[in-house]
mmCIF file of C-alpha atoms in Angstrom:
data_model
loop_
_atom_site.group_PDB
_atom_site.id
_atom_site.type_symbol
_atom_site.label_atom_id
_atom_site.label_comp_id
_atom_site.label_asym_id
_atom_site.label_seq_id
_atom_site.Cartn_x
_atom_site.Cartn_y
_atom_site.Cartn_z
ATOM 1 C CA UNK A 1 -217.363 -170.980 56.001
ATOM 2 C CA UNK A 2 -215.234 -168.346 54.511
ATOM 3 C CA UNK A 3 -212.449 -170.341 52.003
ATOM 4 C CA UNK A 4 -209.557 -168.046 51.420
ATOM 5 C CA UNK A 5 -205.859 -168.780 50.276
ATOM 6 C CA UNK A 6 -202.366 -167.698 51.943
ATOM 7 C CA UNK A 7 -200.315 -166.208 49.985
ATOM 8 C CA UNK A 8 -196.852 -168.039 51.650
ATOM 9 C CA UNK A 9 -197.894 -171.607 51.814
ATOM 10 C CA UNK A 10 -200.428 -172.058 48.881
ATOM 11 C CA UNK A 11 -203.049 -173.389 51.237
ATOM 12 C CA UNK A 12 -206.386 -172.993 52.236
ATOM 13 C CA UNK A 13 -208.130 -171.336 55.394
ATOM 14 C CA UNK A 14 -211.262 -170.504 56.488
ATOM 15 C CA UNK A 15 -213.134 -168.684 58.991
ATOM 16 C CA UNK A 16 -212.045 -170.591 61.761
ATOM 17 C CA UNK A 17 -208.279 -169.738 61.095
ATOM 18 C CA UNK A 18 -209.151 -166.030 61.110
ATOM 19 C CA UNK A 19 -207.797 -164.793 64.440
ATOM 20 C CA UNK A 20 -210.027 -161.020 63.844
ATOM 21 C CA UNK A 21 -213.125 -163.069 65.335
ATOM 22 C CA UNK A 22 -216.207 -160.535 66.608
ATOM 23 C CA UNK A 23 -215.878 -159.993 70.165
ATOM 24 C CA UNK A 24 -219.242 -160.098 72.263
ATOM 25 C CA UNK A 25 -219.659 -156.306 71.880
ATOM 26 C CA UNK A 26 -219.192 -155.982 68.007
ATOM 27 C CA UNK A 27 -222.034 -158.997 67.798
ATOM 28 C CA UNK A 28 -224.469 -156.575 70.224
ATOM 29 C CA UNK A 29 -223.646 -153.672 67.821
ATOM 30 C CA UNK A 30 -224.900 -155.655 64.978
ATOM 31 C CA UNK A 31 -228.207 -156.747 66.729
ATOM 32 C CA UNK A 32 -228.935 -153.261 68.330
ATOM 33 C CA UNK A 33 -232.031 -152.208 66.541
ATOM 34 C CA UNK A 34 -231.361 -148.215 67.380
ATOM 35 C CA UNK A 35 -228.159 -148.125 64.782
ATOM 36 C CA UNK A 36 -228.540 -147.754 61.515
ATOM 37 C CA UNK A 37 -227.191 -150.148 59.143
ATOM 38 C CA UNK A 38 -224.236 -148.046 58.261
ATOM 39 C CA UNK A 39 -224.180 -147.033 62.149
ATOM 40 C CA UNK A 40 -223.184 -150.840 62.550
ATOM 41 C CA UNK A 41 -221.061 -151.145 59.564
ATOM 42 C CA UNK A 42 -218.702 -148.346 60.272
ATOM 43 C CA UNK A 43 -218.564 -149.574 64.464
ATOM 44 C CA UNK A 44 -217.442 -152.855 63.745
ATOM 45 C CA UNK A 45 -215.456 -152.626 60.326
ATOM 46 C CA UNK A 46 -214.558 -148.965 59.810
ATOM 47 C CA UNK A 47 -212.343 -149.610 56.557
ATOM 48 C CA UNK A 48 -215.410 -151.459 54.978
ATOM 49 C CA UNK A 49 -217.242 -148.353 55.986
ATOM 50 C CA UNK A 50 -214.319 -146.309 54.479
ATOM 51 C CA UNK A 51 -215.170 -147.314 50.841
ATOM 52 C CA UNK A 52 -219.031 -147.713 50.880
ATOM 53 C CA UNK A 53 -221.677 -143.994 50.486
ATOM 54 C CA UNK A 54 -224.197 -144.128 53.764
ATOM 55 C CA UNK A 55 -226.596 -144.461 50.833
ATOM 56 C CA UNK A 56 -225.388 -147.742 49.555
ATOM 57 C CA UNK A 57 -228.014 -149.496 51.660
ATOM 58 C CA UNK A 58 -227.589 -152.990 49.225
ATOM 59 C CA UNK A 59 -224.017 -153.429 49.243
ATOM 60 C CA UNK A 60 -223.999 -152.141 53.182
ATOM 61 C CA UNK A 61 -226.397 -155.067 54.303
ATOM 62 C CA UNK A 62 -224.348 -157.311 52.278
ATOM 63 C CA UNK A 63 -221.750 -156.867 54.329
ATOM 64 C CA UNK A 64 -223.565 -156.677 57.584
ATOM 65 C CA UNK A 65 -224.929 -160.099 56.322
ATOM 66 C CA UNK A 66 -221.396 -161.617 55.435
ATOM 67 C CA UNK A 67 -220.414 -160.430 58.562
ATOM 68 C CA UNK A 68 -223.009 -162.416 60.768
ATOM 69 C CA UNK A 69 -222.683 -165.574 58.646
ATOM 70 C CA UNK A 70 -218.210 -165.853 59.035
ATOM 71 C CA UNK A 71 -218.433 -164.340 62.523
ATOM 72 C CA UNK A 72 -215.635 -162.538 61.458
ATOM 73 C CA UNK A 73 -215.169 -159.241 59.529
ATOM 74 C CA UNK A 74 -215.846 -158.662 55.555
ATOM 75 C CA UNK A 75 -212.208 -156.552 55.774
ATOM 76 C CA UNK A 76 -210.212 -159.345 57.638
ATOM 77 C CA UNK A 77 -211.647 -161.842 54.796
ATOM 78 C CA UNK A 78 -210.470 -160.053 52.030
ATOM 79 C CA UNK A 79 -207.197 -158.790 53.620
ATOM 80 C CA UNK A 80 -206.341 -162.697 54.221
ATOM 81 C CA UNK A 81 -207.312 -163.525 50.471
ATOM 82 C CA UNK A 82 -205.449 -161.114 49.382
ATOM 83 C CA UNK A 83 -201.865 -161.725 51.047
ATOM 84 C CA UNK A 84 -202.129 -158.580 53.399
ATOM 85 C CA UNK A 85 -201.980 -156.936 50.019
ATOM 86 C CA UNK A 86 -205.517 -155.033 49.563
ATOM 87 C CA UNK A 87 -205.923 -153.604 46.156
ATOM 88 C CA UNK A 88 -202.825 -155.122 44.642
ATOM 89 C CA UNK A 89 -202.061 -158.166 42.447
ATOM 90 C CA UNK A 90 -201.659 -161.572 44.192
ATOM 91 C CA UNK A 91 -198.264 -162.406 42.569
ATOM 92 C CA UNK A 92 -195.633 -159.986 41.456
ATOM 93 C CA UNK A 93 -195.262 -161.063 37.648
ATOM 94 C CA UNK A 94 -198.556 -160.685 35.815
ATOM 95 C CA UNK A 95 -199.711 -160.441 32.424
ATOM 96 C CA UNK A 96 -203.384 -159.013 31.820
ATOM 97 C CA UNK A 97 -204.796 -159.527 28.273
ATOM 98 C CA UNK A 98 -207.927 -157.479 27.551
ATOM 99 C CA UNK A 99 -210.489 -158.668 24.816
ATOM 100 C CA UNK A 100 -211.486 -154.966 23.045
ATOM 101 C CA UNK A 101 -213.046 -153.997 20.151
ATOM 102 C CA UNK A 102 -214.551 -151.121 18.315
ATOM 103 C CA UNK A 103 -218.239 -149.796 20.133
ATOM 104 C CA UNK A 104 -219.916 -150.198 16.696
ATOM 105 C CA UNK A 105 -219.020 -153.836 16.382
ATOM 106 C CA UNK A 106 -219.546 -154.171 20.275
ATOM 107 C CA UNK A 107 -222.998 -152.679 20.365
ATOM 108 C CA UNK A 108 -223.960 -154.721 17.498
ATOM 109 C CA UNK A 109 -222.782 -157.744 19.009
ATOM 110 C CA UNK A 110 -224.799 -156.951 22.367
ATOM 111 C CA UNK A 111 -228.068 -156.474 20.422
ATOM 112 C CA UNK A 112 -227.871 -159.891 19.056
ATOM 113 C CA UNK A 113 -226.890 -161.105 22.549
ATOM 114 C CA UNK A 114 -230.515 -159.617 23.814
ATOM 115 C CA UNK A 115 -231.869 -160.702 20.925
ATOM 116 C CA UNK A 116 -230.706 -164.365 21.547
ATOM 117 C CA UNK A 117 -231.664 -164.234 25.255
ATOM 118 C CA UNK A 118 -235.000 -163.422 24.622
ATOM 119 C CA UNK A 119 -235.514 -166.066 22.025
ATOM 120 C CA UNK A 120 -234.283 -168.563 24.832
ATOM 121 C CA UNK A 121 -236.448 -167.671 27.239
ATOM 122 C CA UNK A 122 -235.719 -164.762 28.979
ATOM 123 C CA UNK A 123 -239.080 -163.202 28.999
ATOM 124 C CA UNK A 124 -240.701 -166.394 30.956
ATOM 125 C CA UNK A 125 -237.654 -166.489 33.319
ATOM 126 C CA UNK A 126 -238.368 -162.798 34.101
ATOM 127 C CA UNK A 127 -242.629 -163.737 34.481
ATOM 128 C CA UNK A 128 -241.633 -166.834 36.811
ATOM 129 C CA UNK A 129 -239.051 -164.796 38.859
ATOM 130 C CA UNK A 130 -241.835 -162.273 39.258
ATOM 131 C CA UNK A 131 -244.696 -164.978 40.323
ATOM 132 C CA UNK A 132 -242.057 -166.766 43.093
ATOM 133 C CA UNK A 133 -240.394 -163.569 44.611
ATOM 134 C CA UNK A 134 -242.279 -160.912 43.690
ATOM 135 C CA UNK A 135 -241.062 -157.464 42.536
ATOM 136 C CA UNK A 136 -238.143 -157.405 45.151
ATOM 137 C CA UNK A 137 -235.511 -154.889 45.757
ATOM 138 C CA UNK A 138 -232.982 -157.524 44.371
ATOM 139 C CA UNK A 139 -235.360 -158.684 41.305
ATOM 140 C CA UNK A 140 -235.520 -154.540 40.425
ATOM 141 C CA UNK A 141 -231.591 -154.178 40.232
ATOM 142 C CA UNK A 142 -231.410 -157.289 37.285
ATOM 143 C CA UNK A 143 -231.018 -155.779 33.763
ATOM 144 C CA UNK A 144 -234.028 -157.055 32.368
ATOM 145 C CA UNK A 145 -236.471 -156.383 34.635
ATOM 146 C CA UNK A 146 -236.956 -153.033 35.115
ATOM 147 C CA UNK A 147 -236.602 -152.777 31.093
ATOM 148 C CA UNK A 148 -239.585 -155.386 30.547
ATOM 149 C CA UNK A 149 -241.586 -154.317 33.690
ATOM 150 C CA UNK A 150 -244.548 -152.777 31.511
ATOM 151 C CA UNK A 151 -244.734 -155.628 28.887
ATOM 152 C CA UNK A 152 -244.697 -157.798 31.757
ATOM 153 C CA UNK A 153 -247.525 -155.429 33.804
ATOM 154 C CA UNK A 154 -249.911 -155.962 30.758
ATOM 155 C CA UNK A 155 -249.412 -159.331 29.836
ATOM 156 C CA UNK A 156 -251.016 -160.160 33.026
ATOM 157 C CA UNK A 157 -254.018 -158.661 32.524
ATOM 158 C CA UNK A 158 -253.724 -158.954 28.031
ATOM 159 C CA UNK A 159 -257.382 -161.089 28.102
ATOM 160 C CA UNK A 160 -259.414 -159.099 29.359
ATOM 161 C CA UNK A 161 -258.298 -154.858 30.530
ATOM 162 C CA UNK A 162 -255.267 -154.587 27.634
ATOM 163 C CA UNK A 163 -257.467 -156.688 24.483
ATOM 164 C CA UNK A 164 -255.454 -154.728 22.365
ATOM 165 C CA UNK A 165 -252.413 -156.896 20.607
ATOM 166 C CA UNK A 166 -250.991 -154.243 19.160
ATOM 167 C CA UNK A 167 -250.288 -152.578 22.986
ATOM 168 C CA UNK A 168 -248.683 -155.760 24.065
ATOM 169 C CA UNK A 169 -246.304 -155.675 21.323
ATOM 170 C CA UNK A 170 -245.404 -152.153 21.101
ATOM 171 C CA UNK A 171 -244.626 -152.390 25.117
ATOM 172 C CA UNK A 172 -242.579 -155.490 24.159
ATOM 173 C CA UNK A 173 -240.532 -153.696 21.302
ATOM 174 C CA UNK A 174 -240.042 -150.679 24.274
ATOM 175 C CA UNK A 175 -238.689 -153.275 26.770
ATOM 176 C CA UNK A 176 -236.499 -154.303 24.259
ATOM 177 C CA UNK A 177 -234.870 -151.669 23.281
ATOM 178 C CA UNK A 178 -234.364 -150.414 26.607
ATOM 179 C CA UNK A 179 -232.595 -153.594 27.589
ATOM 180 C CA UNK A 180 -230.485 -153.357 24.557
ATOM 181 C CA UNK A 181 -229.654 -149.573 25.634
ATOM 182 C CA UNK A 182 -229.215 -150.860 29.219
ATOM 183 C CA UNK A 183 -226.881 -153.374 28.265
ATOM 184 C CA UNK A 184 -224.268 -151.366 26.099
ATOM 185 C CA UNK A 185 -224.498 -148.659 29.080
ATOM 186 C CA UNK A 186 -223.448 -151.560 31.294
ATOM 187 C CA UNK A 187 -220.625 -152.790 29.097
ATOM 188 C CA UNK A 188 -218.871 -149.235 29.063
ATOM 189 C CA UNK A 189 -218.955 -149.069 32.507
ATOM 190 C CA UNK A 190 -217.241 -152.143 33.015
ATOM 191 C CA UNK A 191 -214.674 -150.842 30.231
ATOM 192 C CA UNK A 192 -213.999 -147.782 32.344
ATOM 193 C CA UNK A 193 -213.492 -150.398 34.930
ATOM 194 C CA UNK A 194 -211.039 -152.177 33.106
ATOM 195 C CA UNK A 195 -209.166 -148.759 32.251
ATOM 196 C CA UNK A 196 -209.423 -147.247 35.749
ATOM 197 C CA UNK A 197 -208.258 -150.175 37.513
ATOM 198 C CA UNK A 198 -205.989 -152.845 35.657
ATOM 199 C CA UNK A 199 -204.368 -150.296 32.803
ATOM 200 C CA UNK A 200 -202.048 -148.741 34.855
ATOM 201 C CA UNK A 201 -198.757 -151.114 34.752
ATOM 202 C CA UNK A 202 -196.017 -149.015 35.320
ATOM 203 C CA UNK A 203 -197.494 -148.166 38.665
ATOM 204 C CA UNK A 204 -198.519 -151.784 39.920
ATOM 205 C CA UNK A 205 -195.548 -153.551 38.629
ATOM 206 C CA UNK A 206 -197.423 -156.172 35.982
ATOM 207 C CA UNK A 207 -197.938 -155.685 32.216
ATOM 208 C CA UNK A 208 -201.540 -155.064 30.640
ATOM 209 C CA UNK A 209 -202.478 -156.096 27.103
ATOM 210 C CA UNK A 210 -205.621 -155.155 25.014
ATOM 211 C CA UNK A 211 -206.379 -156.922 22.129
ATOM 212 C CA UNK A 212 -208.351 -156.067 18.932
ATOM 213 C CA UNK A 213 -211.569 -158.618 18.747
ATOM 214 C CA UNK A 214 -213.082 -156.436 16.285
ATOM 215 C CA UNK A 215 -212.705 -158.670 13.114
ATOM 216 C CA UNK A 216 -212.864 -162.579 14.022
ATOM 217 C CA UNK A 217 -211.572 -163.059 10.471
ATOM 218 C CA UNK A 218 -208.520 -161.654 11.552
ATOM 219 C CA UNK A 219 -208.111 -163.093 14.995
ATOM 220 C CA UNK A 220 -204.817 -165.182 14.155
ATOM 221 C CA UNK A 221 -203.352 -161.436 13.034
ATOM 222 C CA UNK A 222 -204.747 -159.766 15.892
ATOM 223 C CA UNK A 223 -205.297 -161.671 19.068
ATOM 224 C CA UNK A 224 -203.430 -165.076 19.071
ATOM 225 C CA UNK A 225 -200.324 -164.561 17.352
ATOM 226 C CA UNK A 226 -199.717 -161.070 19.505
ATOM 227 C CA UNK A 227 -200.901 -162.719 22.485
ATOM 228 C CA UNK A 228 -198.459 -165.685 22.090
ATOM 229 C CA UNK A 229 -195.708 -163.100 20.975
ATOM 230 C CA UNK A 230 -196.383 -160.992 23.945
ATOM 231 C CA UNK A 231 -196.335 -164.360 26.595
ATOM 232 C CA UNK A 232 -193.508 -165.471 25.043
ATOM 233 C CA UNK A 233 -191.494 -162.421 25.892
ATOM 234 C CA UNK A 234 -192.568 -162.371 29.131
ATOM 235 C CA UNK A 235 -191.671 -165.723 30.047
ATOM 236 C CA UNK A 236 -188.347 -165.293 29.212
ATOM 237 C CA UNK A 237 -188.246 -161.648 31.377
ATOM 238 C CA UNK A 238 -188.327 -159.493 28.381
ATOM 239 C CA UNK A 239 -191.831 -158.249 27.262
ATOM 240 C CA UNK A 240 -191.510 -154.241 27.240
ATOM 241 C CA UNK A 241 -194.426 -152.240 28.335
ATOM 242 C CA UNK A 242 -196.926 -150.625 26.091
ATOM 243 C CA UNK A 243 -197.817 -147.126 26.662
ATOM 244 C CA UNK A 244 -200.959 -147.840 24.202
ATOM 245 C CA UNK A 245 -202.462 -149.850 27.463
ATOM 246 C CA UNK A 246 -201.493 -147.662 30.325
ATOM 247 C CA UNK A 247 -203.167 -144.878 32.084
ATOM 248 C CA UNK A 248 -202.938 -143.595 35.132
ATOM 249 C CA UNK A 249 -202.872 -145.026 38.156
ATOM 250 C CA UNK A 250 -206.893 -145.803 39.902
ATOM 251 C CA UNK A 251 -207.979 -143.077 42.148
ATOM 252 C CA UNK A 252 -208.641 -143.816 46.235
ATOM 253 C CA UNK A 253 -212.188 -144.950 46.388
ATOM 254 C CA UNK A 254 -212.776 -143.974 50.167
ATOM 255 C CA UNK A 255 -215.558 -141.628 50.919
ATOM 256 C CA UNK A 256 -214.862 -138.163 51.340
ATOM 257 C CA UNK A 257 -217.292 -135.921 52.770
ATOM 258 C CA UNK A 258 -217.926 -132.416 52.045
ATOM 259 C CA UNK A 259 -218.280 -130.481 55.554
ATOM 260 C CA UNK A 260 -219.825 -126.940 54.044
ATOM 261 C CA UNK A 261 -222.303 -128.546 51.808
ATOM 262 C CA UNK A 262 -223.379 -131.908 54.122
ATOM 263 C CA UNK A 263 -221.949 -134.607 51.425
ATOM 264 C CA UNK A 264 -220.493 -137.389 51.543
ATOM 265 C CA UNK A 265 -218.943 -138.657 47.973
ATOM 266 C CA UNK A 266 -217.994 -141.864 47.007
ATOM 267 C CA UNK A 267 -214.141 -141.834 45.856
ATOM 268 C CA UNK A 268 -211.739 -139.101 45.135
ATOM 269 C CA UNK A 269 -213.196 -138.711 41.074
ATOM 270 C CA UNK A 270 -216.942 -137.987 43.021
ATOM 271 C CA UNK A 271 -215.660 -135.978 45.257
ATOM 272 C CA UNK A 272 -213.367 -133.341 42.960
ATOM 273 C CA UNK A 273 -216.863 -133.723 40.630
ATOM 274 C CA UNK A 274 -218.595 -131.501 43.819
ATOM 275 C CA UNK A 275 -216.077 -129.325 44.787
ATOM 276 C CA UNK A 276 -216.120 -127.614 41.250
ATOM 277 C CA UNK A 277 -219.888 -127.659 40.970
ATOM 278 C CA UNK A 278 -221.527 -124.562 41.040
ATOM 279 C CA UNK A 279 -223.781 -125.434 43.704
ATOM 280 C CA UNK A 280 -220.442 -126.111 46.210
ATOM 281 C CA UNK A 281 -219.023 -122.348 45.031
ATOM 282 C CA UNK A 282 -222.551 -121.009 45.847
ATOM 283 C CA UNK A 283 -222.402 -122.639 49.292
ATOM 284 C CA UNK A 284 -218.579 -121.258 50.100
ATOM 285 C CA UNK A 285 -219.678 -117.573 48.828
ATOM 286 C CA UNK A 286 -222.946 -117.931 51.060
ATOM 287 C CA UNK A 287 -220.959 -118.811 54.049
ATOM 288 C CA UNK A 288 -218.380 -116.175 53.317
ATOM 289 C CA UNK A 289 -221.335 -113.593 53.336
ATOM 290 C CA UNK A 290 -222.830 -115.388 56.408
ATOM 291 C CA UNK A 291 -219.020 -114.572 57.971
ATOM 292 C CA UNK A 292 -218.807 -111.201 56.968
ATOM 293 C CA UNK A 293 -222.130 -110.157 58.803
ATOM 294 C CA UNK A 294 -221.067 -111.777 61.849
ATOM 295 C CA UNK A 295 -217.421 -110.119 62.093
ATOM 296 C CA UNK A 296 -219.448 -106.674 60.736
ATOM 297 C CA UNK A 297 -222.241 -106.710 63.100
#
């Protein structure tokens, strides 16, 4: 069952309670094997659809799978968690605090992170997710594996084809790196998260914070004592905004499709990307020329 909170009364509901319940023809679209998954996806919950590329096969079978579990659609779930408010805040006085800190001391603190993991016991989690499951489409997305998947290749086979040490180790030293690498990739992308979608305050009507984690020496100077300064003021209905930790409002994240050149982006950002590529202004000036012949001939 699908748990999800109303927004009026504080309580709880779940699937049951959802009144947008798949009628007998939406549950035929979803077992007809001559649709494709999107096919499906974008019959029986077009605003899903909306917001996911064709080529997103993982996140599109994810819904297709929520979907067939609830009974009920991914859209209507989210819609009802959300108060009717999709892509908004839940309540309508909110403080965000944002734990930053300079990339240097970040990427340094990330090493030692992979560091630790490994020392833990990361490399014979990775070697017993491998022997029960296999090298599945889900293990491959997991930072980690993909990164270790040629130390891991020859340690099976290290006692007799690979008798080299030195081989083992130097594939080990690769994987880590790469994971290290992978992992400070992954951490900017959730920053640019963070920026695209929560720093815009003005617009949404709550108040953002970051805060400087840089120095732990200093955290009374720079994270507590602001924070506590900063909730203090806004519990009494006067905390001014701070233009350091706003930018502009997030950009719509539907798909847009590109009729001329047969593409489909995901989200406006994608989508202005192609139309000032030079391969879209050498498709327009083709079909111009196509045009001309035709109205010449």
């Amino acid at each position: 069952k699908a748990v999800v909170s109303t927004q009026s009364t504080g309580a709880t509901k779940n699937s049951d309670d959802l009144s947008d319940h798949l009628s007998e023809s939406d549950t035929a679209i979803l077992e007809d094997p001559s649709l494709s998954s999107y096919e499906k996806l974008k019959a029986i919950d077009p605003s899903t659809a909306e917001i996911l590329h064709p080529n997103n096969s993982r996140r599109i079978e994810r819904c297709l799978e929520l979907t067939r579990e609830l009974g009920v659609r991914r859209s209507s779930v989210l819609e009802c968690q959300e108060g009717g408010k999709r892509g908004q805040m839940r309540w309508e006085r909110v403080l965000l605090f944002s734990l930053e800190s300079d990339l240097s001391v970040l990427d340094s603190r990330l090493d030692r992170r992979v560091d630790s993991m490994v020392d833990l016991g990361l490399l014979s989690e990775l070697e017993s997710l491998l022997h029960h499951s296999g090298p599945s489409g889900l293990l491959s997305q997991v930072i980690g594996y993909k990164e270790f998947a040629d130390y891991l290749e020859l340690k099976k086979y290290s006692s007799s084809a690979y008798p080299d040490s030195s081989q083992l180790e130097d594939a080990l030293n690769l994987g880590l790196e790469r994971m290290k690498c992978r992992t400070r990739q992954y951490a900017r992308k959730q920053l640019r998260w963070i920026k695209s979608r929560l720093s815009h305050s003005e617009d949404s009507g709550y108040h953002f914070r970051k805060l400087d984690s840089s120095h732990p020496d200093h955290w009374s100077d720079h994270v507590s004592q602001p924070a506590l300064r900063d909730v203090r003021a806004f519990m009494r209905g006067d905390l001014v905004s701070d233009p350091q930790s706003m930018t502009k409002a997030p950009k719509s994240m539907a798909v847009k499709s590109c009729e001329p050149c047969g593409v489909m982006c995901e989200g406006e950002t994608q989508y202005n990307g192609h139309v000032t590529s030079r391969k879209h202004k050498k498709r327009l000036s083709s079909l111009r020329k196509q045009q001309a012949r035709l109205e010449t001939s």
